[in-house]
Amino acid sequence: MSAAKLIVGNWKMNGLLSDSQPRVEALKSAASGKFEMVLCPPATLVQACGWWLKGSAVKTGGQDCHAQPSGAFTGNVSAQMLKDIGCAYVIVGHSERRQYHKETSADVAEKAKAAHAAGLVAIICIGETDEERTAGRANDVVSKQLAESVPAGATPENTVIAYEPVWAIGTGKVASTDDIKGIHALIRDKSAVKAKILYGGSVKGSNAAEILHLPNVDGVLVGGASLKAEEFLAIASAA
Ligand code: PEP
């Protein structure tokens, strides 16, 4: 596990060929020994982003993959296909996939396994809902998701864990530094794999430095703010 902070941008379902190139090319200068940057655009843009980023240190990733390498799964994309178009990473188990597509932690583990088999680094997302936190169950929920979502065969080289409290995603609410420290320490302690641990949830330029320098925070997963190149670069430069 390298000491460089990992800065991952998740564009979710945003971006067209016509408006993405300048935003992506602005990131090309972002190579720095202090951080590694990964851009996860929608599947339709991954290949173009790879071309636009050619010659830079910024890598590309998918936002999801199917657990099977190929087959009759209309509308899905496999890990092997992402690898084929130049991806190095894939996000699995994002809370929006768990919520809207009813993905379970067992499903997430299968997807992570497929990512590993294809030679991708799996960014495995876990995190509690507002209701679970209010009920005092955050630690239990995160521990269970961690145990069930990380497959056998995970290593620090092929796996990254992203702690993303669901209530902090896209809401402008950020977990307190004490909460982040507490959960990241728990993940570090409980995880059999000494993988990088990212925080995600309303990270922006103005709060990135504080979060990135907390103990056991090895980087950030950024949604909304990664759509603005200047803001995303400000987050990275806080590493
Ligand atoms: C995310 O989508 O993973 C995320 C953290 O979103 P945001 O930064 O917009 O909260």
CSV table of N, CA, C and O in Angstrom, one decimal, residues 9 12-13 17 27 54 84 93-94 111 130 137 167-168 171 177 193 206 214 224-225:
chain,number,residue,atom,x,y,z
A,9,GLY,N,-12.7,10.3,-8.2
A,9,GLY,CA,-13.9,11.1,-8.6
A,9,GLY,C,-15.0,10.2,-9.2
A,9,GLY,O,-14.7,9.4,-10.1
A,12,LYS,N,-21.0,9.7,-11.3
A,12,LYS,CA,-22.3,9.2,-11.3
A,12,LYS,C,-22.9,9.2,-12.7
A,12,LYS,O,-22.1,9.1,-13.7
A,13,MET,N,-24.2,9.5,-12.9
A,13,MET,CA,-24.8,9.5,-14.3
A,13,MET,C,-24.8,11.0,-14.8
A,13,MET,O,-25.8,11.6,-15.1
A,17,LEU,N,-20.2,13.5,-24.1
A,17,LEU,CA,-19.0,13.7,-24.9
A,17,LEU,C,-18.8,15.2,-25.1
A,17,LEU,O,-17.7,15.7,-25.0
A,27,LEU,N,-7.5,18.0,-15.7
A,27,LEU,CA,-6.9,17.1,-14.6
A,27,LEU,C,-5.6,16.5,-15.0
A,27,LEU,O,-4.9,16.0,-14.2
A,54,LYS,N,-4.5,10.4,-21.7
A,54,LYS,CA,-3.2,9.8,-22.2
A,54,LYS,C,-2.0,10.6,-21.9
A,54,LYS,O,-2.0,11.8,-22.1
A,84,ASP,N,-10.7,-3.9,-20.5
A,84,ASP,CA,-10.5,-3.9,-21.9
A,84,ASP,C,-10.4,-2.4,-22.5
A,84,ASP,O,-9.7,-2.2,-23.4
A,93,GLY,N,-20.6,-1.7,-4.9
A,93,GLY,CA,-21.3,-1.5,-3.7
A,93,GLY,C,-21.6,-0.1,-3.3
A,93,GLY,O,-21.9,0.2,-2.1
A,94,HIS,N,-21.6,0.9,-4.2
A,94,HIS,CA,-21.9,2.2,-3.9
A,94,HIS,C,-23.3,2.2,-3.3
A,94,HIS,O,-24.2,1.5,-3.7
A,111,LYS,N,-19.0,-9.1,-7.1
A,111,LYS,CA,-18.5,-8.1,-8.1
A,111,LYS,C,-17.1,-7.8,-7.8
A,111,LYS,O,-16.3,-7.6,-8.8
A,130,ASP,N,-28.7,7.1,7.8
A,130,ASP,CA,-29.0,8.1,8.9
A,130,ASP,C,-29.8,7.4,10.1
A,130,ASP,O,-29.5,7.5,11.2
A,137,ARG,N,-26.3,2.2,15.6
A,137,ARG,CA,-25.9,1.0,15.0
A,137,ARG,C,-24.8,1.1,14.0
A,137,ARG,O,-24.5,0.2,13.2
A,167,TRP,N,-25.9,9.1,4.6
A,167,TRP,CA,-26.6,10.4,4.9
A,167,TRP,C,-25.7,11.6,4.5
A,167,TRP,O,-26.1,12.7,4.5
A,168,ALA,N,-24.4,11.3,4.3
A,168,ALA,CA,-23.5,12.4,3.9
A,168,ALA,C,-23.3,12.5,2.4
A,168,ALA,O,-22.6,13.4,1.9
A,171,THR,N,-25.4,15.4,0.2
A,171,THR,CA,-26.3,16.1,1.1
A,171,THR,C,-25.7,17.4,1.6
A,171,THR,O,-26.4,18.3,2.1
A,177,THR,N,-15.2,14.9,12.3
A,177,THR,CA,-13.8,14.3,12.3
A,177,THR,C,-13.8,13.1,13.3
A,177,THR,O,-13.1,12.1,13.1
A,193,VAL,N,-7.7,-7.3,5.4
A,193,VAL,CA,-6.8,-6.8,4.4
A,193,VAL,C,-6.4,-5.4,4.8
A,193,VAL,O,-7.2,-4.5,5.1
A,206,SER,N,-13.0,22.9,0.5
A,206,SER,CA,-12.8,23.6,1.8
A,206,SER,C,-12.7,22.6,3.0
A,206,SER,O,-12.3,23.1,4.0
A,214,LEU,N,-6.6,13.1,8.6
A,214,LEU,CA,-7.0,12.3,9.8
A,214,LEU,C,-6.3,11.0,9.8
A,214,LEU,O,-6.0,10.4,8.7
A,224,GLY,N,-20.2,14.8,-6.3
A,224,GLY,CA,-20.5,16.1,-6.9
A,224,GLY,C,-19.4,17.0,-7.2
A,224,GLY,O,-19.3,17.6,-8.3
A,225,ALA,N,-18.4,17.2,-6.2
A,225,ALA,CA,-17.3,18.1,-6.4
A,225,ALA,C,-16.3,17.6,-7.5
A,225,ALA,O,-15.5,18.4,-8.0
